[in-house]
Amino acid sequence: MSDPRTPAVELRTLHVSWADAPGIWGFLTTVDHKRIAARYILTVVLLLFLAGMLALDMRLQLAMPDMERMTPQLYNESFSLHGSTMLFLVSVPVMEAMAIWLVPLMLGQRALAFPRLAAFSYWLYLGGVLMLWVPHAFGITPDLGWFEYPPLSGPAYSPGHRADIWAQMITFTEVAALAASVNIAATVLKMRSPGMTLARIPLFVWAMFLASLMTIFALPAVMMVTSMLIADRLVSTQFFAAAAGGDPILFQHLFWWFGHPEVYIIFLPAAGFVSVIVETFSRRTLFGHAAVVLSMLAIAALAFGLWVHHMFAVGLPRLGNDFYTAASMAVALPAGVQIFCWIATLASGRPRFDTPLLWVLAFIVTFVIGGLSGIMTASAPLDQQVTDTYFVVAHFHYVLVGGAMFPLFGAFTYWYPKATGRMMSELWGKISFWLIVGGFNLGFFPMHILGLQGMPRRIYTYSEGMGWGPLNMVASIGSAIAVAGGVLFVANAAWSYFRGRAAGPNPWGGSTLEWAAPSPPPQHNFDAMPVVDSLTPLWTQKQELAVMTGLAVDRREVLVTSVVEATPEYRQKSPPPSIAPLLAAIAVTILFVGSIFTPWALVWGAVPVAIGLTLWFWPQRERSTTGPLRARNR
């Protein structure tokens, strides 16, 4: 008979305690942060493909003057769907998905602080995806851009439910984003490995913590303003009706209170990716670690002082324009500090130019170009000349694609072996890299010139006499090359999943805790919780990591630590798999969808929501009291 206290038996018990149920029931009830994040990422990849096809379709329409392959209505629907998908369903969710997968591993934990909340956030996000794309399949597509300004989106100018669908899609995705952000912030504050003080937190975790706080402060504004729009449309309130005393400019203020910080909610995680990749491939500790953290803090604060620069053309007071011009230019300073720290790390290290680092180098060049054009549009006189031209289209694509998507491609390549246990092909990775980066610059740089020549945004065609044809043709060819590179990138990931070279636990020689787990990690992440004594534990602790023992193995249990010093405080029971998050998300979906047809949906829809939440929070057994916690060297 086996001794129940042997390490082998304890490990087997641990595996059983954290395992999901088999089959479809396990799929629907899992609260494993890695499986939830993988669903997010697969959904985002599908949406990237769909939004990319829309963009390519629009570029084909604009490739030559006087094209008639798209009607004005279809073009309006295409750019509205493309923008709404990329800004609300791709950019922020994919960063949160990466955090849901990585943060517990980088902190040396077995789970997020609120595992069921993570599952709920994905199911509700999926509801937002279906809210936008299912009506599109039936020809009911929002057609007023990704911001749907009133009065154009008001009941007088936009009958039917296109604007309602857009507004309620925002509510779906923002509630999901808030749930994910609260979860990430709580995990970072209270669930770090013993010894991981604030000064030893990895930079990506710092970035996601700050981005989560920004999300919590910024997103309620856009949820509120879209709810006000629905109320104007459904129950005849007059928040944005100027004739009845409302103010359509109020919509713009509230929308951009969220809209501009969103750029940095996307950029900060990207900066975290870059910091980690630069450190690993330079094979030295990041130069100016504290300066990078302080720069992130400065960006997070300044981001809330910039929203008005999107409204210079509205006709604001002179003092307001001056203040927001200064604030918009000031944010370049901390961004510049980060870039100089990354360059200094590369210059003083021994860089290895594998594919993840190539994406970082492309990011630095592209983001600097986008930042410089951002300084130009931060100037009120110049902004009034180029606003609503293709110059602005070029600027924000350089910032968002170059500043966020390029690091994301690098991060995906960097952590792919940890998630799958296999390496992506370097050859095909570099080919897709050059296609995407080359195609992107060929596609979007000419738009700066087109904008300065006066080509407006959101036009579905133009006459030959305007002289914009040659540059539009170049832009369209570049976009097609970039899309081909994206398809090749996904094909490389899919092929490598089955046929890629085995990775091992730490193929890049990374310094942070996720590389101490097997590749791919088991559902409980670590057999024993690691103990940290430096910023780069896998580089400084030459022997095996010290670990903390004493957590229960016959039930799901995590360690809660103090905020500043990460000192162990108590064990916390981690919730088991449950169908409740899915049921609650379905109930909320019924309420949200019904509310665009009748206000009574808010009343009757509350009943299934209450049932779902009651099931979710039904009392469970008390916290484990298994043996004392203790640290030991392996």
XYZ file of C-alpha atoms in Angstrom, residues 26 205 226 246 419 591:
6
model
C -15.335 20.417 -18.520
C 2.939 42.583 -14.703
C -23.751 54.551 -24.714
C -29.329 68.399 -24.529
C 1.907 27.622 -24.035
C -31.119 41.383 -20.519
